[in-house]
XYZ file of C-alpha atoms in Angstrom:
759
model
C 0.307 0.267 -0.009
C 1.539 3.394 -1.229
C 2.343 5.449 1.642
C 3.798 9.406 1.612
C 6.534 10.303 4.132
C 6.870 8.273 7.340
C 3.572 6.219 7.573
C 0.921 6.375 10.178
C -0.384 4.018 13.074
C -4.027 3.093 12.774
C -7.305 3.363 14.233
C -8.763 2.388 17.660
C -11.839 1.356 19.100
C -14.610 -0.606 20.347
C -18.021 -1.351 18.306
C -20.738 -3.699 17.319
C -22.868 -6.106 19.392
C -22.130 -9.003 16.027
C -19.207 -10.620 15.561
C -19.679 -11.020 12.159
C -18.308 -7.467 10.913
C -15.095 -8.480 12.780
C -14.870 -11.600 10.462
C -15.374 -9.826 7.294
C -12.456 -6.889 8.467
C -10.481 -10.393 9.107
C -11.022 -11.968 5.757
C -10.725 -8.973 3.718
C -6.868 -8.439 5.464
C -6.175 -12.148 4.857
C -7.230 -11.679 0.694
C -5.227 -8.621 1.094
C -2.129 -10.428 2.414
C -2.562 -13.205 0.202
C -2.732 -11.107 -3.186
C 0.549 -8.767 -2.085
C 2.247 -12.294 -1.771
C 1.163 -13.832 -5.222
C 0.624 -10.696 -7.295
C 4.552 -10.555 -8.604
C 6.468 -7.523 -9.570
C 4.680 -4.346 -10.520
C 1.715 -2.739 -8.612
C -1.456 -4.606 -9.187
C -4.647 -2.170 -9.432
C -7.435 -5.120 -7.810
C -5.045 -5.846 -5.031
C -3.436 -2.255 -4.268
C -6.125 -0.271 -4.588
C -9.656 -1.899 -4.262
C -8.411 -4.764 -1.815
C -5.713 -1.977 -0.125
C -8.625 0.997 0.302
C -11.345 -1.712 1.837
C -8.921 -3.051 4.278
C -9.056 0.890 5.357
C -12.481 1.401 5.050
C -14.168 -1.839 6.484
C -12.571 -1.197 9.735
C -13.965 2.480 9.488
C -17.241 1.083 9.620
C -17.116 -1.252 12.667
C -15.908 2.242 14.229
C -18.706 4.140 13.099
C -21.175 1.797 14.334
C -19.343 1.530 17.812
C -19.567 5.605 17.793
C -23.475 5.580 17.178
C -24.138 2.652 19.391
C -22.385 4.472 22.592
C -24.300 7.613 21.767
C -21.038 9.350 21.048
C -20.878 9.597 24.732
C -17.316 7.598 24.836
C -14.513 9.827 24.139
C -12.289 7.343 23.458
C -14.339 5.515 20.699
C -15.287 9.062 19.276
C -11.605 10.495 18.839
C -10.571 6.744 17.609
C -13.158 6.500 14.929
C -12.404 9.973 13.949
C -8.545 9.168 13.413
C -9.130 5.741 11.815
C -11.728 7.660 9.316
C -9.320 10.463 8.321
C -6.309 7.858 7.889
C -8.518 6.192 5.566
C -9.452 9.133 3.639
C -6.055 10.242 3.098
C -5.165 7.057 1.715
C -8.091 7.096 -0.410
C -6.966 10.570 -1.718
C -3.410 9.421 -2.207
C -4.383 6.392 -4.380
C -6.340 8.487 -6.405
C -4.427 11.415 -6.659
C -1.101 9.965 -7.948
C 0.509 9.552 -11.193
C 0.749 7.153 -13.357
C 4.298 6.397 -11.892
C 2.841 6.016 -8.592
C 4.072 9.274 -6.842
C 2.536 12.179 -5.228
C 4.230 15.402 -4.151
C 5.273 15.448 -0.778
C 3.837 17.056 1.336
C 0.084 16.634 0.212
C -3.496 16.699 1.469
C -2.894 13.078 2.038
C -0.680 14.208 4.700
C -2.802 16.346 6.662
C -5.116 13.401 7.103
C -2.320 10.981 8.193
C -0.693 13.508 10.388
C -4.185 14.351 12.312
C -4.364 10.369 12.857
C -1.879 11.040 15.767
C -3.216 13.525 18.081
C -6.827 12.163 17.874
C -5.026 9.024 18.684
C -3.412 10.328 21.674
C -6.550 12.031 22.422
C -8.460 8.662 22.598
C -6.108 7.394 24.713
C -6.146 9.643 27.002
C -9.904 9.712 27.203
C -9.791 6.137 28.143
C -7.215 6.629 31.108
C -8.445 10.048 32.445
C -10.724 9.171 35.104
C -8.773 6.714 36.343
C -5.551 8.313 36.359
C -6.470 10.622 38.978
C -6.761 8.101 41.731
C -3.739 6.477 41.263
C -0.339 6.940 43.691
C 2.599 9.176 42.435
C 4.930 6.295 42.279
C 2.147 4.511 39.562
C 2.420 7.607 37.930
C 6.196 7.409 38.219
C 6.626 4.067 36.606
C 4.246 5.378 33.797
C 6.709 8.074 32.902
C 9.546 5.966 33.028
C 8.186 3.676 31.096
C 6.989 5.884 28.537
C 10.609 7.865 28.565
C 12.330 4.433 27.893
C 10.564 3.713 24.934
C 10.885 6.988 23.399
C 14.217 6.590 23.950
C 14.982 3.213 22.194
C 12.495 4.301 19.325
C 14.276 7.881 18.846
C 17.592 5.317 18.527
C 16.286 3.411 16.053
C 14.650 6.395 14.204
C 18.110 8.284 14.122
C 18.785 7.858 10.441
C 15.304 8.539 9.684
C 15.106 12.020 11.328
C 18.879 12.562 9.651
C 17.430 11.931 6.319
C 14.319 13.849 6.600
C 16.063 17.125 7.611
C 16.066 19.209 4.326
C 17.300 22.941 4.758
C 15.778 24.292 1.810
C 12.616 22.662 2.015
C 11.140 24.042 5.474
C 7.728 22.514 4.832
C 8.599 19.108 3.583
C 11.155 18.916 6.647
C 8.642 19.633 9.435
C 6.613 16.914 7.712
C 8.632 14.386 7.599
C 10.545 14.757 10.928
C 6.386 15.015 12.161
C 6.150 11.584 11.131
C 8.426 9.521 13.712
C 7.688 12.125 16.415
C 4.393 11.515 16.384
C 5.115 7.655 16.108
C 7.534 8.408 19.236
C 4.561 9.650 21.178
C 2.115 7.040 20.094
C 4.517 4.025 21.284
C 5.511 6.241 24.386
C 1.937 6.721 25.041
C 1.355 2.853 24.880
C 3.707 2.168 27.394
C 3.146 4.750 29.969
C -0.359 3.353 30.156
C 1.020 -0.558 30.358
C 3.415 0.676 33.038
C 0.381 1.486 35.323
C -0.742 -1.469 37.013
C -3.414 -0.146 38.454
C -5.688 0.904 35.448
C -8.113 -1.689 34.242
C -8.621 -0.436 30.429
C -11.053 -3.520 29.455
C -10.670 -6.742 28.134
C -9.950 -5.994 24.714
C -6.966 -3.632 25.525
C -4.555 -6.108 24.098
C -5.912 -5.528 21.157
C -5.499 -1.999 20.969
C -1.874 -2.037 22.016
C -1.262 -4.644 19.620
C -2.862 -2.814 17.010
C -0.951 0.306 17.582
C 1.992 -1.636 18.257
C 1.603 -3.196 14.854
C 1.470 0.132 13.322
C 4.266 1.716 14.646
C 6.330 -1.332 13.954
C 5.438 -1.172 10.191
C 6.170 2.519 10.179
C 9.755 2.152 11.520
C 10.425 -0.861 8.828
C 8.931 1.595 6.308
C 11.232 4.606 7.084
C 14.172 2.311 7.484
C 13.559 0.962 3.824
C 12.526 4.507 2.630
C 15.872 5.808 3.869
C 17.640 3.110 1.799
C 15.770 3.581 -1.241
C 14.483 -0.430 -1.054
C 10.790 0.728 -0.437
C 8.243 -0.421 -3.063
C 4.706 -0.414 -3.370
C 2.771 -3.851 -3.061
C 5.640 -5.209 -0.570
C 3.938 -7.635 2.118
C 4.757 -4.441 4.729
C 1.541 -3.102 3.327
C -0.492 -5.838 5.165
C 1.002 -4.849 8.411
C -1.217 -1.282 8.424
C -4.033 -3.478 7.479
C -3.249 -5.800 10.472
C -2.966 -3.027 13.059
C -6.023 -1.800 11.802
C -8.121 -5.238 12.125
C -6.722 -5.691 15.413
C -7.932 -2.289 16.546
C -11.137 -3.069 15.423
C -11.507 -5.615 17.953
C -11.111 -3.631 20.327
C -13.814 -0.930 19.659
C -16.201 -3.855 18.744
C -16.301 -4.541 22.196
C -17.343 -0.987 23.383
C -20.070 -0.712 21.047
C -22.226 -3.541 22.626
C -25.168 -2.563 24.651
C -24.507 -2.794 27.818
C -20.652 -2.555 27.873
C -18.651 -0.312 30.257
C -15.100 1.616 29.477
C -12.725 -0.171 31.489
C -14.299 -3.478 33.295
C -11.982 -6.684 34.273
C -9.198 -4.909 32.371
C -5.561 -7.011 31.417
C -2.983 -5.924 34.044
C 0.509 -5.887 33.735
C 2.554 -7.372 35.919
C 3.773 -4.419 38.766
C 7.218 -3.231 37.378
C 7.835 -4.966 34.694
C 7.269 -2.145 32.003
C 9.686 0.107 34.282
C 12.202 -2.139 34.745
C 12.430 -2.973 30.585
C 12.503 1.020 30.185
C 15.518 1.266 32.119
C 17.311 -1.716 30.822
C 16.460 -0.001 27.234
C 17.384 3.256 28.606
C 20.893 1.863 30.446
C 21.284 -0.265 26.899
C 20.861 2.912 24.887
C 23.762 5.005 27.106
C 25.907 1.871 26.904
C 25.804 1.679 22.647
C 26.199 5.685 22.869
C 29.508 4.784 23.879
C 30.430 2.757 21.248
C 28.413 4.162 18.365
C 27.316 7.286 17.675
C 23.589 7.535 18.737
C 20.961 11.055 18.252
C 21.669 13.391 21.114
C 17.709 13.333 21.635
C 17.874 9.481 22.429
C 20.821 9.822 24.922
C 18.680 12.997 26.794
C 15.616 10.548 27.290
C 17.890 7.374 27.930
C 19.559 9.474 30.865
C 16.122 10.899 32.002
C 14.701 7.372 31.831
C 17.627 6.058 34.307
C 17.334 9.370 36.597
C 13.286 9.109 37.153
C 14.099 5.089 38.289
C 16.327 6.189 40.899
C 13.406 8.853 42.442
C 11.940 6.467 44.501
C 14.716 4.972 45.802
C 15.801 8.343 47.098
C 12.252 8.494 48.502
C 11.957 5.512 49.203
C 12.810 5.283 53.597
C 10.837 8.933 54.076
C 7.829 6.899 52.074
C 8.158 3.650 54.143
C 8.193 5.557 57.017
C 5.200 7.355 56.566
C 2.793 4.290 55.368
C 4.418 2.333 58.428
C 2.680 5.362 60.700
C -0.377 5.774 58.840
C -3.296 4.100 58.586
C -4.482 3.205 55.119
C -8.287 3.792 55.419
C -8.865 6.653 57.319
C -5.359 8.443 56.459
C -5.140 8.582 60.278
C -2.018 8.107 62.495
C -2.237 4.234 63.441
C -1.461 2.299 66.630
C 2.433 2.935 65.812
C 2.625 6.072 65.468
C 0.477 6.605 68.743
C 3.169 4.447 70.679
C 6.084 6.713 69.044
C 4.352 10.109 69.747
C 3.516 9.413 72.942
C 6.297 9.833 75.160
C 6.940 13.367 73.943
C 3.121 14.313 75.074
C 3.336 12.536 78.216
C 5.639 13.937 80.336
C 6.553 13.629 84.057
C 7.335 16.892 85.558
C 9.667 16.691 88.792
C 7.845 19.777 90.324
C 4.293 18.995 91.287
C 3.271 22.678 90.444
C 3.992 22.547 87.078
C 3.072 18.583 86.564
C 1.381 18.341 82.899
C -2.094 16.617 82.847
C -3.118 14.978 79.930
C -5.969 12.473 78.989
C -6.136 9.052 76.806
C -9.636 8.215 75.340
C -10.455 5.369 73.893
C -13.529 5.249 71.349
C -15.601 2.568 70.066
C -18.177 2.646 68.127
C -22.029 0.930 69.393
C -22.702 -2.325 67.411
C -20.307 -1.031 64.288
C -20.972 -5.026 63.657
C -24.315 -4.820 62.513
C -23.334 -2.272 59.892
C -21.116 -4.295 58.419
C -23.454 -7.488 58.214
C -26.547 -5.510 57.375
C -24.959 -3.286 54.467
C -21.549 -4.658 53.394
C -18.367 -4.247 54.706
C -17.596 -1.290 52.218
C -20.498 0.563 53.661
C -18.580 0.227 56.907
C -15.471 1.410 55.634
C -17.039 4.626 54.099
C -18.730 4.992 57.574
C -15.142 4.565 59.121
C -13.855 7.162 57.033
C -16.490 9.550 57.993
C -16.554 8.898 61.484
C -12.669 9.831 61.415
C -13.552 13.187 59.384
C -15.650 13.931 62.163
C -13.875 13.624 65.168
C -10.886 15.271 63.769
C -13.098 18.264 63.054
C -14.663 17.972 66.574
C -11.288 17.892 68.276
C -8.956 20.927 70.159
C -5.631 21.677 68.159
C -3.774 20.003 70.819
C -5.356 16.385 70.493
C -3.622 13.634 68.804
C -6.001 11.230 66.804
C -4.963 7.845 65.941
C -7.259 4.947 64.405
C -6.287 1.632 66.571
C -7.834 -0.795 64.380
C -11.362 -1.855 63.303
C -14.041 0.859 64.853
C -11.506 1.415 67.530
C -10.084 5.339 68.054
C -7.635 6.663 70.464
C -6.995 10.288 70.977
C -4.222 11.770 73.660
C -5.523 15.017 74.860
C -2.586 17.226 76.122
C -2.749 19.504 79.025
C -6.572 18.038 79.952
C -7.776 16.741 83.032
C -11.037 14.838 84.012
C -13.378 17.987 83.606
C -11.805 18.797 80.107
C -11.280 14.934 78.658
C -15.461 14.881 79.756
C -16.184 17.847 77.679
C -14.383 16.628 74.826
C -15.978 13.025 74.847
C -19.700 14.969 75.534
C -18.603 16.522 72.210
C -17.352 13.948 70.420
C -20.700 12.016 71.367
C -23.012 14.866 70.071
C -20.696 15.124 66.499
C -21.313 11.468 65.758
C -24.883 11.068 67.217
C -25.835 13.067 63.801
C -26.922 10.904 60.680
C -24.294 9.648 58.377
C -25.118 9.710 54.722
C -23.634 6.378 52.972
C -24.616 6.414 49.046
C -28.551 7.020 49.630
C -28.721 5.287 52.964
C -29.074 7.158 56.615
C -26.934 5.620 59.103
C -26.908 6.375 62.783
C -24.404 5.522 65.310
C -23.359 6.131 68.696
C -19.986 5.847 70.773
C -18.722 4.262 73.721
C -15.662 6.249 75.432
C -13.378 5.236 78.277
C -10.853 7.791 79.522
C -8.034 7.142 81.778
C -6.116 10.212 83.332
C -2.097 10.931 83.349
C -0.223 10.878 84.699
C -2.807 10.069 88.078
C -3.704 6.571 86.430
C -0.723 5.716 84.654
C 2.609 6.972 83.623
C 3.074 5.495 80.078
C 0.815 4.628 77.004
C 0.417 1.201 77.746
C -0.948 1.319 81.255
C -3.414 4.334 79.828
C -4.346 2.445 77.214
C -5.118 -0.466 79.633
C -7.007 1.528 81.988
C -9.030 3.429 79.281
C -10.267 0.166 77.863
C -11.527 -0.698 81.083
C -13.140 2.415 81.317
C -14.631 2.276 78.083
C -16.004 -1.569 78.512
C -17.857 0.062 81.542
C -19.414 2.844 79.554
C -20.548 0.500 76.700
C -22.011 -2.704 79.470
C -24.072 0.382 81.528
C -24.692 2.261 78.411
C -23.077 5.335 80.070
C -21.616 6.835 76.488
C -18.360 7.689 78.457
C -16.566 6.525 81.707
C -13.850 7.776 83.567
C -11.529 4.957 84.822
C -12.004 4.717 88.885
C -10.159 1.677 91.033
C -13.495 -0.445 90.690
C -12.848 -1.063 87.048
C -9.883 -3.332 87.483
C -11.851 -6.112 89.119
C -15.033 -5.088 86.604
C -12.471 -5.503 83.518
C -10.946 -8.726 84.809
C -14.158 -10.224 85.314
C -15.768 -9.239 81.829
C -12.728 -11.196 80.392
C -12.940 -13.995 82.697
C -16.353 -14.136 82.001
C -16.318 -13.999 78.214
C -13.930 -16.726 77.978
C -16.027 -18.860 80.059
C -19.161 -17.422 77.848
C -17.263 -19.102 74.583
C -16.810 -22.157 76.604
C -20.398 -22.136 77.446
C -21.667 -22.057 73.896
C -19.268 -24.751 73.010
C -19.692 -27.065 75.633
C -23.774 -27.068 76.085
C -23.915 -24.972 79.289
C -27.077 -23.115 77.857
C -30.322 -24.289 79.205
C -33.736 -23.165 78.077
C -36.344 -22.421 80.456
C -40.462 -22.018 79.815
C -43.075 -19.432 80.786
C -46.533 -20.192 79.789
C -48.564 -17.544 78.183
C -52.422 -18.111 78.940
C -55.276 -17.207 76.966
C -57.276 -15.024 79.200
C -61.018 -16.091 78.050
C -60.501 -19.846 78.254
C -57.599 -19.748 80.874
C -56.075 -21.936 78.518
C -52.248 -22.714 78.019
C -52.111 -21.603 74.713
C -48.226 -21.165 74.144
C -44.931 -20.870 75.752
C -41.922 -18.479 75.619
C -38.381 -19.830 75.505
C -36.201 -17.661 77.698
C -32.022 -18.749 77.804
C -30.084 -19.425 81.163
C -26.810 -20.265 81.535
C -25.933 -23.024 83.797
C -22.389 -21.708 85.138
C -19.991 -24.636 87.013
C -19.394 -22.359 89.509
C -21.890 -18.970 89.796
C -24.616 -21.454 89.202
C -27.718 -20.675 87.089
C -27.245 -17.188 85.724
C -30.230 -14.898 83.947
C -30.067 -13.382 80.984
C -29.246 -9.690 81.892
C -25.816 -10.927 83.499
C -24.680 -12.117 80.092
C -26.685 -11.103 77.147
C -25.102 -7.890 76.849
C -21.792 -9.400 77.239
C -22.962 -11.850 74.143
C -24.032 -8.840 72.061
C -20.712 -7.295 72.406
C -18.441 -9.879 71.474
C -20.078 -10.854 68.678
C -21.610 -14.384 69.676
C -25.341 -13.381 69.752
C -25.417 -15.603 66.176
C -24.390 -18.978 67.883
C -26.252 -18.331 70.960
C -29.461 -17.617 68.600
C -29.354 -20.892 66.687
C -28.607 -22.870 70.157
C -32.034 -21.348 72.010
C -33.604 -22.302 68.571
C -31.996 -25.891 67.948
C -33.315 -26.730 71.752
C -37.010 -24.979 71.656
C -37.442 -26.786 68.266
C -36.163 -29.774 69.608
C -38.361 -29.523 72.944
C -41.642 -28.598 70.055
C -40.865 -31.730 68.698
C -41.078 -33.918 71.922
C -44.238 -32.496 72.839
C -45.744 -33.181 69.488
C -44.852 -36.605 69.607
C -46.415 -37.003 72.853
C -49.609 -35.372 71.540
C -49.270 -31.645 73.437
C -49.314 -28.817 70.594
C -47.571 -26.273 71.968
C -46.031 -23.709 69.928
C -42.890 -21.903 71.364
C -41.704 -18.543 71.112
C -38.026 -17.294 70.669
C -36.475 -14.185 71.162
C -34.307 -12.974 67.873
C -32.193 -10.293 68.526
C -31.794 -7.152 66.115
C -27.820 -8.576 65.066
C -29.327 -11.587 64.062
C -31.998 -10.775 61.747
C -29.637 -8.770 59.706
C -28.570 -11.734 58.724
C -29.911 -12.409 55.153
C -29.871 -16.347 55.615
C -31.550 -16.607 58.716
C -35.161 -16.825 57.628
C -34.258 -19.767 55.146
C -32.432 -21.176 57.984
C -35.359 -21.076 60.249
C -37.696 -22.784 57.880
C -35.388 -25.616 57.614
C -35.096 -26.164 61.264
C -38.799 -26.191 61.441
C -38.970 -28.579 58.720
C -36.785 -30.805 59.411
C -38.376 -31.804 62.809
C -41.582 -32.294 60.632
C -43.202 -29.399 62.815
C -46.205 -26.965 61.471
C -44.470 -23.692 60.393
C -47.102 -22.076 63.623
C -44.861 -23.916 65.983
C -42.688 -21.218 65.948
C -43.076 -17.406 66.924
C -40.234 -15.036 66.945
C -40.286 -12.113 69.468
C -38.371 -8.956 67.980
C -38.049 -5.346 69.355
C -39.058 -2.145 68.239
C -35.516 -1.017 67.397
C -35.157 -3.587 64.543
C -38.413 -2.673 62.569
C -37.083 1.230 63.280
C -33.683 1.387 62.723
C -33.756 -0.195 59.028
C -37.470 -0.672 57.836
C -36.726 -2.106 54.149
C -34.793 -4.681 55.821
C -36.950 -5.267 58.512
C -40.012 -5.675 55.681
C -37.933 -8.255 53.596
C -37.110 -10.530 56.473
C -40.537 -10.502 58.155
C -42.683 -10.857 54.908
C -39.886 -13.929 54.150
C -40.767 -15.408 57.314
C -44.271 -14.952 57.084
C -43.795 -16.779 53.520
C -42.549 -19.681 55.651
C -45.445 -19.492 58.071
C -43.576 -18.473 60.898
C -45.402 -15.924 63.352
C -44.190 -12.531 64.556
C -44.405 -10.921 67.984
C -43.481 -7.338 68.633
C -41.801 -7.617 72.166
C -41.557 -5.002 74.771
C -44.218 -2.821 72.646
C -44.432 0.870 73.785
C -40.922 1.014 75.309
C -39.352 2.023 71.855
C -40.579 4.473 69.046
C -43.776 6.911 68.716
C -44.139 6.294 65.146
C -46.592 3.104 64.942
C -46.865 3.258 61.145
C -44.867 -0.207 60.643
C -47.832 -1.781 62.791
C -50.106 -1.243 59.432
C -46.892 -2.065 57.135
C -45.310 -5.161 58.384
C -46.812 -8.469 58.687
C -46.810 -8.894 62.671
C -49.286 -11.001 64.508
C -49.287 -10.103 68.079
C -47.816 -7.340 70.654
C -46.106 -7.658 73.927
C -47.230 -4.618 76.484
C -43.973 -4.309 78.630
C -44.424 -5.268 82.282
C -43.266 -1.393 82.777
C -47.035 -0.426 81.846
C -48.846 -3.706 83.333
C -47.075 -3.776 86.835
C -48.367 -0.030 88.108
C -51.994 -0.618 86.816
C -53.030 -1.039 90.384
C -51.925 1.966 91.599
C -52.078 4.434 88.659
C -55.054 5.058 86.712
C -53.180 6.912 83.540
C -51.206 3.705 83.406
C -54.563 1.660 83.714
C -55.714 3.860 80.756
C -52.619 3.666 78.469
C -52.930 -0.173 78.426
C -56.827 0.040 78.094
C -56.151 2.158 74.775
C -53.254 0.176 73.745
C -55.113 -3.238 73.501
C -58.011 -1.345 71.778
C -54.840 -0.234 69.138
C -53.833 -3.864 68.887
C -57.842 -5.027 68.233
C -58.712 -2.312 65.735
C -55.157 -3.634 63.517
C -56.186 -7.227 63.981
C -53.417 -8.055 66.271
C -53.282 -10.065 69.559
C -52.097 -8.461 72.974
C -50.062 -10.379 75.259
C -49.615 -9.073 78.754
C -46.259 -9.307 80.342
C -44.903 -9.317 84.044
C -48.565 -10.075 85.504
C -47.406 -10.900 88.635
C -50.894 -10.452 90.810
C -54.567 -11.401 90.226
C -55.478 -7.684 90.806
C -53.059 -7.328 87.781
C -54.693 -10.175 85.894
C -58.502 -9.156 86.463
C -57.663 -5.835 85.072
C -56.295 -7.212 81.847
C -58.881 -9.259 81.350
C -61.557 -6.493 81.803
C -59.417 -4.277 78.962
C -60.157 -7.242 76.749
C -56.699 -8.559 76.677
C -55.856 -11.585 74.830
C -52.774 -13.103 76.786
C -51.085 -13.226 79.845
C -47.612 -13.822 80.841
C -45.883 -13.798 84.096
C -45.190 -15.358 87.762
C -49.037 -15.017 88.862
C -49.388 -17.655 86.512
C -45.657 -19.152 86.291
C -42.012 -18.558 86.514
C -40.024 -19.946 83.447
C -39.448 -23.105 84.724
C -37.247 -26.259 82.569
C -39.967 -28.007 79.896
C -40.303 -31.382 83.050
C -41.330 -28.928 85.670
C -43.579 -27.352 83.155
C -44.932 -30.906 82.130
C -45.979 -31.385 85.783
C -47.171 -27.767 86.322
C -49.760 -28.145 83.278
C -50.395 -31.824 84.578
C -51.502 -30.405 88.089
C -52.526 -26.878 87.217
C -56.331 -26.022 88.424
C -58.352 -23.934 86.603
C -57.273 -20.279 87.018
C -60.711 -18.250 87.268
C -61.087 -14.743 87.065
C -62.534 -12.380 89.540
C -66.459 -12.288 89.429
C -66.303 -8.621 88.270
C -64.425 -9.713 85.167
């Protein structure tokens, strides 16, 4: 194929949804290549003109279809399409305007189209990587520069003879055009090498076809230029097929982008880290060494030296960079634990003069129920929450504070020149700052924090002592829901007890020390026991039977609630199966915590557990709390409807103690409400409490829900509830929670419980 001056690399892009256009392009290229090999000496119009032009315009059609399918919105596709179109138009002009001897004046209009190809293709490459380059580290960008400049050095050395021969002082325009071709080739190859040297870039699955096409074009340009210098190039050489092959390869790339659901930069092919920079440095050294033996272009030597110099920059700054990385938290950019321990001695200085004693404070912060955010919304949302939390903490702290992230959701703050009052005031301010809602990708997330405070030097003379005591204080604040707590000597025993209890609790879960007690639920109209509630107890080997309030908070904090829930469900359902075998139908209610309900697989697991025991789904009722219903309404709706589809009943526990909004009663599949004991106990002495209970029962019935009263501890309360129309009662007046065998004895010996005459 005829070329004027120095040849051009060819197009770039993605395009069609079907594969047949690509096959057609390659069929034309193969036919053209065979024609070049077989037509013999001299030009052949069929091969050199018609087939040659078809190899140019067939890929152009693929590029334009890709541009239309992407709605002209992909900059890389649009620029590449314009590049290959001008290249083909220039080639068509060349073959139609050349004289009978196959010559065309140089430069000509064909050179305008050929030369415009280069800046347009460079613009396509820039558009392809622009959005990703902003997020890359400086070291990756430096690797790209090393790769680009090293490639430019090699290409400059190879094109030295071409550049020398192109210089003609009598023809300034011809010289500029002739030099422009190898310079543009150099820039294009350098750009490709720079992109390939950035392992953080993902350019798309077909990136290799784009690279291959550009490199084939550049290689053909160089070979053509060297042949032209020696006067050996002739139209119709097999070399002409190389440009056609380069266009065909780039058409494969553009074909993928034109598919309806395609996106740029998905699943990209990545170059091994440091591969291209290493090759570039070796090439630069090779040019420098070769320059001592053979004359090299000055520009090639300069570029080779610059390649080696840039590659050495990371070595100079590596020590500083590694030190900074070792002291910085990757996620938030805050100082990490190592930095805190390194800086603490300078901040915690003990003065020999008590009057000049410098007081400081260490604060440990831990987000409450952060694990639920990770479990329910995903770790990526959890990470974004931590980034926003760190920003709010930094903004709310006084200038003399040192903030660090210790790991997970735990942060530390060193307050210089702060006593107990000052540290407490800062803690209150931090809690207020974190109480505001966080916006995360359209989600509104609320969190709270527990803060432990230890004072220097009163409660520790180094950071290790302060960390241990602040940690104890933080867990006291979390356990008692205080928000913040200043360490006191009593916390030592509390901390030791907590750690010991946590270890014993893990043993209890693995060694079957948990037991389930059952408390009956009595239907008030018939006085019949129509169900029971399963209540967990811990049969501690040395401390005896522990009630839930003695260990459930610790279970929640330590992330063991999932395990405990499954143990209780298993024991309760096993007991329901035993009762069913003995002809007793007694539905069991089991409490499910909010942290367990965030598990999306839980409804399926519960349904499978019920089915495995051949129990009817109505034999199980799950008791949930209002905080779960209100904290994540969409997730609650999904979980509850899936449980309802499985036939599982739903009860709202501790009703009335949570939120004022009752819209969830209308929107969610709920079967019953359990009125909290705090409303039932004062009924006998408080008319307003009794009125509130009566109205709540009426509300439940208006919505078609059953009402269960908890904490019924006297006949007076039982009678009042029956008079108000309450459906079920549960409490010590009927029976305390007891093991299953005792419950069976109680049921067998139980006399009919008659309501008072005035009911």
